[in-house]
Amino acid sequence: MTVTKNEKGLWDVQFYYKDYRGKNIKKHKRNFKTKREAVEWAGKYIDQQSHNLDMKFSSFYQLYREDMATRLRENTVRTKEYITELKILPYFGEKKISRITAADIRRWQNSLMKQGYSPTYLKTINNQLSAIFNYAVKYYDLPKNPCAQAGSMGKGRAAEMQFWTQEEFEAFIECIKDKPVPYYAFLTLYWTGVRLGELLALTLADFDAGKKTLSITKSYQRINGKDVITEPKTPKGKRTITLPDFFVAQLEDYVSRLYGMMPNDRLFLTTKSCLEKEMNRGTELSGVKKIRIHDLRHSHASLLISKLGVQPKLVSERLGHEKIQTTLDTYSHLYPDQSRDVANQLDGLMDEFDGKEGDNDAGET
């Protein structure tokens, strides 16, 4: 490794490293403020390129982040970054990844659990750390994931899912009729079960009044002050939702108010923040319990399952879940009555069978 001062009075570093094929590659990096910074950067770079797990956790995280950035939606990557930089790197950043133990993980978990975070948030944080270690195990030959040995923290789902009944929703929606955009936006969320990002990405071309359908092909995100249109959350997020006649009429009424609309113009020119304010206003005026915007999706699922008896496969397809198991896990508490119905139907089959047996016996005597 050669470190020299350049014409600007800054430091350059030059060195060789072996790539994944074992080939020697020359690297030259310029303009470090100090000689020490140049040497440290070169050391980290060599460790990363040689898959040396004696590197610091923060250095390995950069490898993980760069790989994920090419494979995941931008908003997903930003969420991972936020959690890692705020809750993980301050504790593990300077530790060598190969020397982090289950005991270290337990101490980290305990420190977070004392801070009063919700069980679901604790679970999310823990899952992110575990994902980084799983990546190290799979692609960098780390012997084992210390998170698996340490055990998890928090809960995957909140203890009780929040949603509105149809009566609660109708009380709420009546109170925000004075503002057309949020009024029709909330109608769409409740009667279709789309995600908020999917709603905000809808264009005029996505609504087919003749076929009575709504096409979900994209999602809207606001990132660094810019509008970003991405793929839906999952591959099966691309779907066509059939609409009831009354809601088709409501959407047609809304579209008729949008003068000069072009096919690719967004139907709902609003933001998450504005909708949250309107939801709070409508909740206070109507007196219904407070829920999140995302809980309108749960409200739609509850309507399908509890009132209409729609089977899990159809609910899964309508909501755009990647796996039917996601639907079953999320809404299992809404299906007990259907399990009893199955048992009752089996009882009915047995009653019919017993009746036929009795008829046969009577004929033989």
Coordinates of C-alpha atoms in Angstrom, one line a residue:
M1 CA 0.0 0.0 0.0
T2 CA 1.3 3.4 -1.0
V3 CA 0.0 6.7 0.6
T4 CA 1.2 10.0 -0.9
K5 CA 0.3 13.7 -0.6
N6 CA -1.0 15.1 -3.9
E7 CA -0.8 18.6 -5.5
K8 CA -3.8 19.7 -3.5
G9 CA -2.2 18.9 -0.2
L10 CA -4.6 15.9 0.2
W11 CA -3.7 12.3 0.5
D12 CA -4.0 9.5 -2.2
V13 CA -3.8 5.8 -1.5
Q14 CA -2.8 3.1 -4.0
F15 CA -2.9 -0.7 -3.4
Y16 CA -3.6 -4.1 -4.8
Y17 CA -6.4 -6.5 -3.7
K18 CA -7.7 -9.8 -4.8
D19 CA -11.2 -10.0 -6.4
Y20 CA -13.6 -12.9 -6.1
R21 CA -11.6 -14.7 -8.9
G22 CA -8.4 -14.4 -6.9
K23 CA -7.0 -11.9 -9.5
N24 CA -4.9 -9.0 -8.3
I25 CA -6.6 -5.7 -9.0
K26 CA -5.0 -2.2 -8.6
K27 CA -7.0 0.4 -6.8
H28 CA -6.3 4.1 -6.6
K29 CA -8.4 6.5 -4.4
R30 CA -7.7 10.2 -4.1
N31 CA -8.2 13.3 -1.9
F32 CA -8.4 12.1 1.7
K33 CA -8.0 14.9 4.3
T34 CA -5.5 12.9 6.3
K35 CA -3.1 10.0 5.8
R36 CA -4.9 8.1 8.5
E37 CA -8.3 8.3 6.7
A38 CA -6.7 7.0 3.5
V39 CA -5.2 4.0 5.3
E40 CA -8.4 3.2 7.1
W41 CA -10.5 3.4 3.9
A42 CA -8.0 1.1 2.1
G43 CA -8.2 -1.4 4.9
K44 CA -12.0 -1.5 4.9
Y45 CA -12.1 -1.8 1.1
I46 CA -9.6 -4.7 1.1
D47 CA -11.6 -6.5 3.8
Q48 CA -14.8 -6.1 1.9
Q49 CA -13.4 -7.3 -1.4
S50 CA -11.7 -10.3 0.1
H51 CA -14.8 -11.3 2.1
N52 CA -12.8 -11.0 5.3
L53 CA -15.3 -11.2 8.2
D54 CA -12.9 -9.5 10.5
M55 CA -14.3 -6.3 9.0
K56 CA -16.4 -4.0 11.2
F57 CA -20.2 -4.5 11.1
S58 CA -20.6 -1.0 9.6
S59 CA -18.4 -2.0 6.7
F60 CA -20.3 -5.2 6.1
Y61 CA -23.6 -3.4 6.3
Q62 CA -22.5 -1.2 3.3
L63 CA -22.0 -4.4 1.3
Y64 CA -25.4 -5.7 2.3
R65 CA -27.0 -2.3 1.5
E66 CA -25.4 -2.1 -2.0
D67 CA -26.7 -5.5 -2.8
M68 CA -30.2 -4.9 -1.5
A69 CA -30.4 -1.6 -3.4
T70 CA -30.4 -3.4 -6.7
R71 CA -33.0 -5.9 -5.7
L72 CA -35.6 -4.2 -3.5
R73 CA -38.0 -1.2 -4.0
E74 CA -36.5 2.1 -3.1
N75 CA -38.9 2.7 -0.3
T76 CA -38.1 -0.7 1.2
V77 CA -34.4 0.1 1.1
R78 CA -34.9 3.4 2.8
T79 CA -36.9 1.7 5.5
K80 CA -34.1 -0.8 6.1
E81 CA -31.6 2.1 6.1
Y82 CA -33.6 4.1 8.7
I83 CA -33.9 1.1 11.1
T84 CA -30.3 0.0 10.7
E85 CA -28.7 3.5 11.0
L86 CA -30.9 4.5 14.0
K87 CA -31.2 1.3 16.0
I88 CA -28.4 -1.1 15.0
L89 CA -25.3 0.7 13.8
P90 CA -24.9 2.8 17.0
Y91 CA -24.6 -0.5 19.0
F92 CA -22.8 -2.9 16.6
G93 CA -21.2 -0.5 14.0
E94 CA -17.6 -0.7 15.4
K95 CA -17.7 -4.4 16.4
K96 CA -16.2 -6.9 14.0
I97 CA -19.0 -8.9 12.5
S98 CA -17.3 -12.3 13.1
R99 CA -17.1 -11.6 16.8
I100 CA -20.6 -10.5 17.6
T101 CA -22.1 -13.1 19.9
A102 CA -25.6 -14.2 21.0
A103 CA -24.8 -12.5 24.4
D104 CA -24.2 -9.2 22.5
I105 CA -27.5 -9.6 20.7
R106 CA -29.3 -10.2 24.0
R107 CA -27.8 -7.1 25.6
W108 CA -28.8 -5.1 22.6
Q109 CA -32.4 -6.5 22.7
N110 CA -32.7 -5.7 26.4
S111 CA -31.5 -2.1 25.9
L112 CA -34.2 -1.6 23.2
M113 CA -37.0 -3.3 25.2
K114 CA -36.4 -0.8 28.1
Q115 CA -37.2 2.1 25.8
G116 CA -40.9 1.3 25.5
Y117 CA -41.2 0.6 21.8
S118 CA -44.2 -1.4 20.6
P119 CA -43.8 -5.2 20.3
T120 CA -44.3 -5.1 16.6
Y121 CA -41.6 -2.4 16.1
L122 CA -39.2 -4.4 18.3
K123 CA -39.8 -7.4 16.1
T124 CA -39.2 -5.4 13.0
I125 CA -35.8 -4.1 14.3
N126 CA -34.7 -7.6 15.4
N127 CA -35.7 -9.0 12.0
Q128 CA -33.5 -6.4 10.2
L129 CA -30.5 -7.3 12.2
S130 CA -31.1 -11.0 11.6
A131 CA -31.5 -10.4 7.9
I132 CA -28.0 -8.8 7.8
F133 CA -26.5 -11.8 9.6
N134 CA -28.4 -14.3 7.4
Y135 CA -26.9 -12.5 4.4
A136 CA -23.4 -12.9 5.9
V137 CA -24.1 -16.6 6.5
K138 CA -25.4 -17.3 3.0
Y139 CA -22.9 -15.3 0.9
Y140 CA -19.8 -14.6 3.1
D141 CA -19.5 -17.9 5.0
L142 CA -20.2 -16.6 8.5
P143 CA -20.6 -19.9 10.5
K144 CA -23.9 -19.0 12.1
N145 CA -26.4 -16.3 12.7
P146 CA -26.1 -15.2 16.4
C147 CA -29.7 -13.8 16.3
A148 CA -31.0 -17.3 15.9
Q149 CA -29.2 -18.4 19.1
A150 CA -30.2 -15.2 21.0
G151 CA -33.9 -15.6 20.2
S152 CA -36.3 -12.9 19.0
M153 CA -38.0 -10.0 20.7
G154 CA -41.4 -8.4 20.3
K155 CA -44.3 -9.8 18.3
G156 CA -45.0 -10.1 14.6
R157 CA -48.5 -8.7 14.9
A158 CA -50.3 -6.3 17.3
A159 CA -52.4 -8.1 19.9
E160 CA -55.6 -6.8 18.5
M161 CA -56.2 -5.7 14.9
Q162 CA -58.0 -2.4 14.5
F163 CA -60.7 -2.0 11.9
W164 CA -64.0 -0.3 11.3
T165 CA -67.3 -2.0 10.8
Q166 CA -69.5 -0.9 7.9
E167 CA -71.6 1.2 10.3
E168 CA -68.5 2.9 11.7
F169 CA -67.1 3.7 8.3
E170 CA -70.4 5.1 7.1
A171 CA -70.6 7.4 10.2
F172 CA -67.0 8.5 9.5
I173 CA -67.4 9.1 5.7
E174 CA -70.5 11.2 6.2
C175 CA -68.5 13.7 8.2
I176 CA -65.9 14.4 5.4
K177 CA -68.3 14.9 2.5
D178 CA -67.4 18.5 2.3
K179 CA -63.9 17.6 0.8
P180 CA -64.3 15.6 -2.4
V181 CA -60.7 14.3 -2.8
P182 CA -60.3 12.7 0.6
Y183 CA -64.0 11.7 0.6
Y184 CA -63.6 9.6 -2.6
A185 CA -60.1 8.5 -1.6
F186 CA -61.4 6.9 1.7
L187 CA -64.4 5.4 -0.2
T188 CA -61.8 3.7 -2.5
L189 CA -59.7 2.5 0.3
Y190 CA -62.6 1.0 2.2
W191 CA -64.5 -0.7 -0.7
T192 CA -61.4 -2.1 -2.5
G193 CA -58.8 -2.8 0.2
V194 CA -56.0 -1.2 -1.8
R195 CA -52.8 0.0 -0.1
L196 CA -52.3 3.7 0.3
G197 CA -49.4 3.8 -2.1
E198 CA -51.5 1.9 -4.7
L199 CA -54.4 4.4 -4.2
L200 CA -52.1 7.4 -4.7
A201 CA -50.7 5.9 -7.9
L202 CA -54.1 5.3 -9.5
T203 CA -54.6 7.1 -12.8
L204 CA -57.8 7.7 -14.8
A205 CA -56.7 4.9 -17.2
D206 CA -56.8 2.4 -14.3
F207 CA -60.5 2.9 -13.8
D208 CA -62.7 1.0 -16.4
A209 CA -66.3 1.9 -15.7
G210 CA -67.6 -0.4 -18.5
K211 CA -65.9 -3.5 -17.1
K212 CA -66.4 -2.3 -13.5
T213 CA -62.7 -2.8 -12.6
L214 CA -59.8 -1.0 -11.1
S215 CA -56.3 -2.0 -12.3
I216 CA -53.5 -2.0 -9.7
T217 CA -50.2 -1.9 -11.5
K218 CA -48.0 0.6 -9.5
S219 CA -47.4 2.3 -6.2
Y220 CA -46.7 5.9 -5.3
Q221 CA -44.0 7.0 -2.9
R222 CA -42.7 10.4 -1.8
I223 CA -39.0 10.1 -1.5
N224 CA -36.6 13.1 -0.8
G225 CA -39.3 15.5 -1.9
K226 CA -39.9 13.8 -5.2
D227 CA -42.8 11.7 -6.5
V228 CA -41.6 8.2 -7.2
I229 CA -43.7 5.5 -9.0
T230 CA -42.6 2.0 -8.2
E231 CA -43.8 -1.6 -8.7
P232 CA -46.5 -2.8 -6.2
K233 CA -45.3 -4.3 -2.9
T234 CA -45.3 -7.9 -4.2
P235 CA -45.4 -9.4 -7.7
K236 CA -49.0 -10.5 -7.1
G237 CA -49.7 -6.8 -6.1
K238 CA -50.4 -6.3 -9.8
R239 CA -54.1 -7.2 -10.0
T240 CA -57.5 -6.2 -11.3
I241 CA -60.1 -5.5 -8.7
T242 CA -63.8 -6.0 -9.6
L243 CA -66.1 -3.2 -8.3
P244 CA -69.7 -3.3 -7.2
D245 CA -72.2 -1.2 -9.2
F246 CA -72.8 1.4 -6.5
F247 CA -69.1 2.1 -6.2
V248 CA -68.6 2.3 -9.9
A249 CA -71.3 5.1 -9.9
Q250 CA -69.5 6.9 -7.0
L251 CA -66.2 6.8 -8.9
E252 CA -67.9 8.0 -12.1
D253 CA -69.3 10.9 -10.1
Y254 CA -65.9 11.8 -8.8
V255 CA -64.2 11.6 -12.2
S256 CA -66.9 13.8 -13.7
R257 CA -65.7 16.6 -11.4
L258 CA -62.1 16.3 -12.7
Y259 CA -62.2 18.6 -15.7
G260 CA -59.4 18.2 -18.2
M261 CA -58.2 14.9 -16.8
M262 CA -55.8 13.0 -19.0
P263 CA -55.6 9.2 -18.9
N264 CA -52.2 9.1 -17.2
D265 CA -53.1 11.8 -14.6
R266 CA -53.3 10.7 -11.0
L267 CA -56.9 10.3 -9.7
F268 CA -56.1 11.5 -6.2
L269 CA -53.7 14.4 -6.0
T270 CA -53.2 14.4 -2.3
T271 CA -50.7 13.1 0.2
K272 CA -50.6 10.7 3.1
S273 CA -50.2 13.6 5.5
C274 CA -53.4 15.3 4.2
L275 CA -55.4 12.1 4.3
E276 CA -54.2 11.5 7.9
K277 CA -55.5 15.0 8.9
E278 CA -58.8 14.3 7.3
M279 CA -59.1 10.9 8.9
N280 CA -58.4 12.6 12.3
R281 CA -61.1 15.2 11.6
G282 CA -63.7 12.7 10.5
T283 CA -62.9 10.5 13.5
E284 CA -63.4 13.3 15.9
L285 CA -66.6 14.5 14.3
S286 CA -68.2 11.0 14.0
G287 CA -67.0 9.7 17.4
V288 CA -65.8 6.4 16.0
K289 CA -62.7 4.8 17.3
K290 CA -59.3 6.0 15.9
I291 CA -57.6 3.7 13.5
R292 CA -54.7 4.1 10.9
I293 CA -55.2 4.6 7.2
H294 CA -53.8 1.1 6.6
D295 CA -56.5 -0.3 8.9
L296 CA -59.1 0.5 6.2
R297 CA -57.5 -2.4 4.3
H298 CA -58.1 -4.6 7.3
S299 CA -61.7 -3.2 7.4
H300 CA -62.2 -4.3 3.8
A301 CA -60.9 -7.8 4.6
S302 CA -63.1 -8.0 7.6
L303 CA -66.1 -7.0 5.5
L304 CA -65.3 -9.7 2.9
I305 CA -64.8 -12.4 5.5
S306 CA -67.2 -11.7 8.3
K307 CA -70.2 -10.4 6.4
L308 CA -69.8 -12.1 3.0
G309 CA -68.0 -15.3 3.9
V310 CA -65.4 -14.9 1.1
Q311 CA -62.9 -17.7 1.1
P312 CA -59.2 -17.0 1.9
K313 CA -57.9 -17.5 -1.7
L314 CA -60.2 -14.9 -3.1
V315 CA -59.4 -12.5 -0.3
S316 CA -55.7 -13.0 -0.9
E317 CA -56.1 -12.3 -4.6
R318 CA -58.2 -9.2 -4.0
L319 CA -55.7 -7.8 -1.5
G320 CA -52.6 -8.7 -3.6
H321 CA -51.0 -10.9 -1.0
E322 CA -48.0 -12.8 -2.3
K323 CA -49.0 -16.0 -0.4
I324 CA -52.4 -17.2 0.8
Q325 CA -50.7 -18.0 4.1
T326 CA -50.3 -14.2 4.6
T327 CA -54.0 -13.9 4.4
L328 CA -54.6 -16.8 6.8
D329 CA -52.1 -15.6 9.3
T330 CA -53.4 -12.0 9.2
Y331 CA -57.1 -12.7 9.4
S332 CA -57.2 -16.1 11.1
H333 CA -59.3 -14.6 14.0
L334 CA -62.1 -13.8 11.5
Y335 CA -62.5 -17.4 10.3
P336 CA -63.6 -19.3 13.5
D337 CA -67.2 -19.2 12.6
Q338 CA -66.5 -20.7 9.2
S339 CA -64.6 -23.6 10.9
R340 CA -67.8 -24.3 12.9
D341 CA -69.8 -24.1 9.7
V342 CA -67.6 -26.9 8.2
A343 CA -68.2 -29.0 11.3
N344 CA -71.9 -28.5 11.1
Q345 CA -71.9 -29.4 7.5
L346 CA -70.1 -32.7 8.3
D347 CA -72.7 -33.3 11.0
G348 CA -75.4 -32.9 8.3
L349 CA -73.7 -35.4 6.1
M350 CA -73.6 -37.9 8.9
D351 CA -77.3 -37.3 9.7
E352 CA -78.1 -38.0 6.0
F353 CA -76.1 -41.2 6.1
D354 CA -77.7 -42.4 9.3
G355 CA -81.1 -41.7 7.8
K356 CA -80.4 -43.8 4.7
E357 CA -79.1 -46.7 6.9
G358 CA -82.3 -46.5 8.9
D359 CA -84.4 -46.7 5.7
N360 CA -82.5 -49.8 4.6
D361 CA -83.0 -51.6 8.0
A362 CA -86.7 -50.8 7.8
G363 CA -87.0 -52.4 4.4
E364 CA -85.3 -55.7 5.5
T365 CA -87.7 -56.4 8.4

